[in-house]
Amino acid sequence: LPEAFEGNGVIQGTASEATLIALLAARARDETPDRPIHLVTSTQAHSSVMKAAMIAGLARTPEDTSRVHFIEPNPNGSMNLDDLRVRAAALLDGAPNPPPIMVSATAGTTGTGGIDDAAEIRAVLDDLHRAHNGAPWPGWLHLDAAWAGAAAVCEEHRAALAGASVADSVCINPHKWLLTNFDCDLFWVRDRDALVRAL
């Protein structure tokens, strides 16, 4: 992992908990706490992303997509960047004070093992935010690498965690491939202060 994560890790029970904690940290980092945060993720993301939104008060039911935005996948299961661009533009377009956005990307979707291109996700949002506000996207990018992240212990599989270079938080489940007892999720953040403030 990038050096920025060193010393900023905490063990969670599951990736579901890590996603919720990332969402709370993203909300805590926003400088305008009264603004509702929006969550963007792929339709292929784990169901725990929507559960986190419900627990954090972004949605009342699994069908409530007023602040949770699902992006369609590519044939390989990764998040479709064209759909992301359209959906994110709708949130940012014409808003003098756009809503804070957290994106939950996945490295190893449950259904197909798809890996979202986190660097391109951030690039899309940076471009859109610059166009509307003249600054890079200030949102939070969470990388749920619960399924594929453990493969990065092998050098030849490090590409599974390439998205960590641009992520604000990353989680990996050692209880999947690393012979560790359930429950164990390794969760890192770049912004330790936001995590502490959130909790």
PDB file of C-alpha atoms in Angstrom, residues 1-198:
ATOM      1  CA  LEU A   1       0.000   0.000   0.000  1.00  0.00           C
ATOM      2  CA  PRO A   2       1.116   3.621  -0.436  1.00  0.00           C
ATOM      3  CA  GLU A   3       3.095   5.071   2.476  1.00  0.00           C
ATOM      4  CA  ALA A   4       0.241   7.479   3.258  1.00  0.00           C
ATOM      5  CA  PHE A   5      -1.673   4.571   4.793  1.00  0.00           C
ATOM      6  CA  GLU A   6       1.100   3.570   7.222  1.00  0.00           C
ATOM      7  CA  GLY A   7       0.020   3.981  10.817  1.00  0.00           C
ATOM      8  CA  ASN A   8      -3.555   4.749   9.762  1.00  0.00           C
ATOM      9  CA  GLY A   9      -5.054   1.279   9.904  1.00  0.00           C
ATOM     10  CA  VAL A  10      -7.636  -0.269  12.165  1.00  0.00           C
ATOM     11  CA  ILE A  11      -9.127  -3.760  12.207  1.00  0.00           C
ATOM     12  CA  GLN A  12     -12.848  -3.998  11.536  1.00  0.00           C
ATOM     13  CA  GLY A  13     -14.970  -7.115  11.727  1.00  0.00           C
ATOM     14  CA  THR A  14     -15.996  -7.171   8.077  1.00  0.00           C
ATOM     15  CA  ALA A  15     -15.795  -5.132   4.881  1.00  0.00           C
ATOM     16  CA  SER A  16     -19.400  -4.142   5.582  1.00  0.00           C
ATOM     17  CA  GLU A  17     -18.237  -2.320   8.701  1.00  0.00           C
ATOM     18  CA  ALA A  18     -15.319  -0.767   6.800  1.00  0.00           C
ATOM     19  CA  THR A  19     -17.645   0.663   4.159  1.00  0.00           C
ATOM     20  CA  LEU A  20     -19.847   2.203   6.831  1.00  0.00           C
ATOM     21  CA  ILE A  21     -16.841   3.676   8.659  1.00  0.00           C
ATOM     22  CA  ALA A  22     -15.478   5.084   5.377  1.00  0.00           C
ATOM     23  CA  LEU A  23     -18.850   6.717   4.716  1.00  0.00           C
ATOM     24  CA  LEU A  24     -18.909   8.263   8.189  1.00  0.00           C
ATOM     25  CA  ALA A  25     -15.331   9.535   7.764  1.00  0.00           C
ATOM     26  CA  ALA A  26     -16.214  11.006   4.372  1.00  0.00           C
ATOM     27  CA  ARG A  27     -19.155  12.822   5.932  1.00  0.00           C
ATOM     28  CA  ALA A  28     -17.016  14.051   8.826  1.00  0.00           C
ATOM     29  CA  ARG A  29     -14.417  15.500   6.439  1.00  0.00           C
ATOM     30  CA  ASP A  30     -16.933  17.684   4.624  1.00  0.00           C
ATOM     31  CA  GLU A  31     -16.527  21.314   5.667  1.00  0.00           C
ATOM     32  CA  THR A  32     -20.266  21.980   5.486  1.00  0.00           C
ATOM     33  CA  PRO A  33     -21.770  19.390   7.826  1.00  0.00           C
ATOM     34  CA  ASP A  34     -25.381  20.325   7.080  1.00  0.00           C
ATOM     35  CA  ARG A  35     -25.100  19.225   3.443  1.00  0.00           C
ATOM     36  CA  PRO A  36     -26.334  15.684   2.757  1.00  0.00           C
ATOM     37  CA  ILE A  37     -23.656  13.385   1.374  1.00  0.00           C
ATOM     38  CA  HIS A  38     -24.285  11.308  -1.749  1.00  0.00           C
ATOM     39  CA  LEU A  39     -22.927   7.803  -2.274  1.00  0.00           C
ATOM     40  CA  VAL A  40     -21.957   6.479  -5.713  1.00  0.00           C
ATOM     41  CA  THR A  41     -21.181   2.832  -6.393  1.00  0.00           C
ATOM     42  CA  SER A  42     -21.527   0.121  -9.020  1.00  0.00           C
ATOM     43  CA  THR A  43     -24.542  -2.129  -9.377  1.00  0.00           C
ATOM     44  CA  GLN A  44     -21.982  -4.924  -8.897  1.00  0.00           C
ATOM     45  CA  ALA A  45     -20.846  -3.654  -5.482  1.00  0.00           C
ATOM     46  CA  HIS A  46     -21.580  -5.738  -2.418  1.00  0.00           C
ATOM     47  CA  SER A  47     -25.007  -5.244  -0.838  1.00  0.00           C
ATOM     48  CA  SER A  48     -23.250  -3.911   2.265  1.00  0.00           C
ATOM     49  CA  VAL A  49     -22.728  -0.583   0.461  1.00  0.00           C
ATOM     50  CA  MET A  50     -26.484   0.034   0.434  1.00  0.00           C
ATOM     51  CA  LYS A  51     -26.735  -1.265   3.995  1.00  0.00           C
ATOM     52  CA  ALA A  52     -24.086   1.278   5.044  1.00  0.00           C
ATOM     53  CA  ALA A  53     -26.125   4.020   3.359  1.00  0.00           C
ATOM     54  CA  MET A  54     -29.205   2.942   5.288  1.00  0.00           C
ATOM     55  CA  ILE A  55     -27.384   2.811   8.626  1.00  0.00           C
ATOM     56  CA  ALA A  56     -25.816   6.240   7.996  1.00  0.00           C
ATOM     57  CA  GLY A  57     -29.209   7.743   7.157  1.00  0.00           C
ATOM     58  CA  LEU A  58     -28.681   8.259   3.408  1.00  0.00           C
ATOM     59  CA  ALA A  59     -31.485   5.878   2.490  1.00  0.00           C
ATOM     60  CA  ARG A  60     -34.608   4.598   4.199  1.00  0.00           C
ATOM     61  CA  THR A  61     -34.945   1.367   2.214  1.00  0.00           C
ATOM     62  CA  PRO A  62     -32.848  -0.578  -0.324  1.00  0.00           C
ATOM     63  CA  GLU A  63     -35.004   1.021  -3.035  1.00  0.00           C
ATOM     64  CA  ASP A  64     -34.316   4.593  -1.875  1.00  0.00           C
ATOM     65  CA  THR A  65     -31.853   5.936  -4.431  1.00  0.00           C
ATOM     66  CA  SER A  66     -32.328   9.644  -3.767  1.00  0.00           C
ATOM     67  CA  ARG A  67     -28.785   9.874  -2.379  1.00  0.00           C
ATOM     68  CA  VAL A  68     -27.373   6.496  -3.442  1.00  0.00           C
ATOM     69  CA  HIS A  69     -26.446   6.308  -7.112  1.00  0.00           C
ATOM     70  CA  PHE A  70     -25.765   2.982  -8.822  1.00  0.00           C
ATOM     71  CA  ILE A  71     -23.505   2.918 -11.887  1.00  0.00           C
ATOM     72  CA  GLU A  72     -23.929   0.275 -14.573  1.00  0.00           C
ATOM     73  CA  PRO A  73     -21.058  -2.177 -15.199  1.00  0.00           C
ATOM     74  CA  ASN A  74     -18.872  -2.912 -18.205  1.00  0.00           C
ATOM     75  CA  PRO A  75     -18.978  -6.457 -19.639  1.00  0.00           C
ATOM     76  CA  ASN A  76     -16.008  -7.364 -17.400  1.00  0.00           C
ATOM     77  CA  GLY A  77     -17.943  -6.338 -14.279  1.00  0.00           C
ATOM     78  CA  SER A  78     -16.053  -3.089 -13.624  1.00  0.00           C
ATOM     79  CA  MET A  79     -17.778   0.274 -13.169  1.00  0.00           C
ATOM     80  CA  ASN A  80     -18.732   1.921 -16.476  1.00  0.00           C
ATOM     81  CA  LEU A  81     -16.998   5.303 -16.591  1.00  0.00           C
ATOM     82  CA  ASP A  82     -19.362   6.783 -19.180  1.00  0.00           C
ATOM     83  CA  ASP A  83     -22.338   6.092 -16.927  1.00  0.00           C
ATOM     84  CA  LEU A  84     -20.381   7.484 -13.971  1.00  0.00           C
ATOM     85  CA  ARG A  85     -19.668  10.664 -15.919  1.00  0.00           C
ATOM     86  CA  VAL A  86     -23.355  11.183 -16.723  1.00  0.00           C
ATOM     87  CA  ARG A  87     -24.595  10.436 -13.203  1.00  0.00           C
ATOM     88  CA  ALA A  88     -21.899  12.513 -11.460  1.00  0.00           C
ATOM     89  CA  ALA A  89     -22.418  15.435 -13.842  1.00  0.00           C
ATOM     90  CA  ALA A  90     -26.091  15.484 -12.888  1.00  0.00           C
ATOM     91  CA  LEU A  91     -25.069  15.944  -9.240  1.00  0.00           C
ATOM     92  CA  LEU A  92     -22.483  18.644  -9.931  1.00  0.00           C
ATOM     93  CA  ASP A  93     -24.024  20.520 -12.837  1.00  0.00           C
ATOM     94  CA  GLY A  94     -25.100  24.027 -11.994  1.00  0.00           C
ATOM     95  CA  ALA A  95     -24.634  23.558  -8.259  1.00  0.00           C
ATOM     96  CA  PRO A  96     -22.726  26.487  -6.708  1.00  0.00           C
ATOM     97  CA  ASN A  97     -22.178  24.355  -3.624  1.00  0.00           C
ATOM     98  CA  PRO A  98     -22.320  20.756  -4.921  1.00  0.00           C
ATOM     99  CA  PRO A  99     -23.106  17.941  -2.514  1.00  0.00           C
ATOM    100  CA  PRO A 100     -20.243  15.961  -1.023  1.00  0.00           C
ATOM    101  CA  ILE A 101     -19.794  12.648  -2.778  1.00  0.00           C
ATOM    102  CA  MET A 102     -18.254   9.366  -1.683  1.00  0.00           C
ATOM    103  CA  VAL A 103     -17.523   6.703  -4.283  1.00  0.00           C
ATOM    104  CA  SER A 104     -17.233   3.092  -3.207  1.00  0.00           C
ATOM    105  CA  ALA A 105     -15.165   1.243  -5.809  1.00  0.00           C
ATOM    106  CA  THR A 106     -14.572  -2.498  -5.756  1.00  0.00           C
ATOM    107  CA  ALA A 107     -11.469  -4.620  -6.328  1.00  0.00           C
ATOM    108  CA  GLY A 108     -13.018  -8.022  -6.854  1.00  0.00           C
ATOM    109  CA  THR A 109     -16.795  -7.844  -7.135  1.00  0.00           C
ATOM    110  CA  THR A 110     -18.634 -10.733  -5.514  1.00  0.00           C
ATOM    111  CA  GLY A 111     -20.453 -11.813  -8.669  1.00  0.00           C
ATOM    112  CA  THR A 112     -17.688 -11.649 -11.285  1.00  0.00           C
ATOM    113  CA  GLY A 113     -14.401 -10.606  -9.657  1.00  0.00           C
ATOM    114  CA  GLY A 114     -14.546  -7.313 -11.563  1.00  0.00           C
ATOM    115  CA  ILE A 115     -12.036  -4.626 -10.605  1.00  0.00           C
ATOM    116  CA  ASP A 116     -13.093  -0.987 -10.864  1.00  0.00           C
ATOM    117  CA  ASP A 117     -10.523   1.408 -12.339  1.00  0.00           C
ATOM    118  CA  ALA A 118     -10.124   3.662  -9.320  1.00  0.00           C
ATOM    119  CA  ALA A 119      -7.609   5.974 -11.002  1.00  0.00           C
ATOM    120  CA  GLU A 120     -10.019   6.638 -13.863  1.00  0.00           C
ATOM    121  CA  ILE A 121     -12.932   7.063 -11.450  1.00  0.00           C
ATOM    122  CA  ARG A 122     -11.012   9.800  -9.642  1.00  0.00           C
ATOM    123  CA  ALA A 123      -9.944  11.351 -12.964  1.00  0.00           C
ATOM    124  CA  VAL A 124     -13.567  11.533 -14.162  1.00  0.00           C
ATOM    125  CA  LEU A 125     -14.690  13.208 -10.945  1.00  0.00           C
ATOM    126  CA  ASP A 126     -11.678  15.561 -10.894  1.00  0.00           C
ATOM    127  CA  ASP A 127     -12.463  16.697 -14.450  1.00  0.00           C
ATOM    128  CA  LEU A 128     -16.148  17.259 -13.702  1.00  0.00           C
ATOM    129  CA  HIS A 129     -15.454  19.107 -10.470  1.00  0.00           C
ATOM    130  CA  ARG A 130     -12.816  21.340 -12.086  1.00  0.00           C
ATOM    131  CA  ALA A 131     -15.232  22.200 -14.873  1.00  0.00           C
ATOM    132  CA  HIS A 132     -17.907  23.320 -12.415  1.00  0.00           C
ATOM    133  CA  ASN A 133     -15.871  24.566  -9.472  1.00  0.00           C
ATOM    134  CA  GLY A 134     -12.308  25.111 -10.672  1.00  0.00           C
ATOM    135  CA  ALA A 135     -10.796  22.621  -8.235  1.00  0.00           C
ATOM    136  CA  PRO A 136     -10.155  18.871  -8.055  1.00  0.00           C
ATOM    137  CA  TRP A 137     -12.861  16.636  -6.650  1.00  0.00           C
ATOM    138  CA  PRO A 138     -12.685  16.781  -2.828  1.00  0.00           C
ATOM    139  CA  GLY A 139     -14.762  13.642  -2.262  1.00  0.00           C
ATOM    140  CA  TRP A 140     -13.833  10.342  -0.662  1.00  0.00           C
ATOM    141  CA  LEU A 141     -12.871   7.293  -2.738  1.00  0.00           C
ATOM    142  CA  HIS A 142     -13.188   4.015  -0.851  1.00  0.00           C
ATOM    143  CA  LEU A 143     -11.687   0.854  -2.337  1.00  0.00           C
ATOM    144  CA  ASP A 144     -13.436  -2.300  -1.200  1.00  0.00           C
ATOM    145  CA  ALA A 145     -10.730  -4.889  -1.884  1.00  0.00           C
ATOM    146  CA  ALA A 146     -12.209  -7.412   0.519  1.00  0.00           C
ATOM    147  CA  TRP A 147     -12.222 -10.192  -2.058  1.00  0.00           C
ATOM    148  CA  ALA A 148      -9.199  -9.549  -4.316  1.00  0.00           C
ATOM    149  CA  GLY A 149      -6.957  -7.442  -2.093  1.00  0.00           C
ATOM    150  CA  ALA A 150      -5.393 -10.398  -0.330  1.00  0.00           C
ATOM    151  CA  ALA A 151      -3.952 -11.558  -3.659  1.00  0.00           C
ATOM    152  CA  ALA A 152      -1.606  -8.562  -3.527  1.00  0.00           C
ATOM    153  CA  VAL A 153       0.639 -10.437  -1.095  1.00  0.00           C
ATOM    154  CA  CYS A 154       1.926 -12.037  -4.323  1.00  0.00           C
ATOM    155  CA  GLU A 155       3.911  -9.519  -6.348  1.00  0.00           C
ATOM    156  CA  GLU A 156       2.447 -10.751  -9.624  1.00  0.00           C
ATOM    157  CA  HIS A 157      -1.056  -9.858  -8.390  1.00  0.00           C
ATOM    158  CA  ARG A 158      -0.345  -6.327  -7.118  1.00  0.00           C
ATOM    159  CA  ALA A 159      -2.503  -4.893  -9.896  1.00  0.00           C
ATOM    160  CA  ALA A 160      -5.532  -5.837  -7.783  1.00  0.00           C
ATOM    161  CA  LEU A 161      -4.606  -2.976  -5.464  1.00  0.00           C
ATOM    162  CA  ALA A 162      -3.556  -0.437  -8.096  1.00  0.00           C
ATOM    163  CA  GLY A 163      -6.516   1.696  -7.042  1.00  0.00           C
ATOM    164  CA  ALA A 164      -5.011   2.202  -3.602  1.00  0.00           C
ATOM    165  CA  SER A 165      -2.729   4.852  -5.079  1.00  0.00           C
ATOM    166  CA  VAL A 166      -5.698   7.231  -5.440  1.00  0.00           C
ATOM    167  CA  ALA A 167      -8.031   5.917  -2.722  1.00  0.00           C
ATOM    168  CA  ASP A 168      -8.857   7.625   0.565  1.00  0.00           C
ATOM    169  CA  SER A 169      -9.527   4.287   2.230  1.00  0.00           C
ATOM    170  CA  VAL A 170      -8.908   0.620   1.478  1.00  0.00           C
ATOM    171  CA  CYS A 171     -10.139  -2.585   3.071  1.00  0.00           C
ATOM    172  CA  ILE A 172      -8.977  -6.186   2.659  1.00  0.00           C
ATOM    173  CA  ASN A 173     -10.390  -9.362   4.211  1.00  0.00           C
ATOM    174  CA  PRO A 174      -7.621 -11.719   5.432  1.00  0.00           C
ATOM    175  CA  HIS A 175     -10.366 -14.169   6.398  1.00  0.00           C
ATOM    176  CA  LYS A 176     -10.942 -14.851   2.702  1.00  0.00           C
ATOM    177  CA  TRP A 177      -7.574 -16.058   1.354  1.00  0.00           C
ATOM    178  CA  LEU A 178      -5.037 -15.620   4.139  1.00  0.00           C
ATOM    179  CA  LEU A 179      -6.121 -18.389   6.530  1.00  0.00           C
ATOM    180  CA  THR A 180      -7.285 -15.892   9.148  1.00  0.00           C
ATOM    181  CA  ASN A 181     -10.291 -16.580  11.339  1.00  0.00           C
ATOM    182  CA  PHE A 182     -13.518 -14.722  10.586  1.00  0.00           C
ATOM    183  CA  ASP A 183     -14.141 -11.816  11.432  1.00  0.00           C
ATOM    184  CA  CYS A 184     -11.123  -9.814  10.285  1.00  0.00           C
ATOM    185  CA  ASP A 185     -11.092  -6.854   7.923  1.00  0.00           C
ATOM    186  CA  LEU A 186      -8.003  -4.660   7.539  1.00  0.00           C
ATOM    187  CA  PHE A 187      -9.049  -1.043   6.991  1.00  0.00           C
ATOM    188  CA  TRP A 188      -6.729   1.860   6.190  1.00  0.00           C
ATOM    189  CA  VAL A 189      -7.391   5.572   5.671  1.00  0.00           C
ATOM    190  CA  ARG A 190      -5.249   8.464   4.458  1.00  0.00           C
ATOM    191  CA  ASP A 191      -7.057  11.034   6.598  1.00  0.00           C
ATOM    192  CA  ARG A 192      -6.725   9.751  10.139  1.00  0.00           C
ATOM    193  CA  ASP A 193      -8.316  12.913  11.574  1.00  0.00           C
ATOM    194  CA  ALA A 194     -11.526  12.415   9.595  1.00  0.00           C
ATOM    195  CA  LEU A 195     -11.780   8.842  10.894  1.00  0.00           C
ATOM    196  CA  VAL A 196     -11.280   9.943  14.499  1.00  0.00           C
ATOM    197  CA  ARG A 197     -13.768  12.830  14.157  1.00  0.00           C
ATOM    198  CA  ALA A 198     -16.362  10.495  12.664  1.00  0.00           C
TER     199      ALA A 198
END
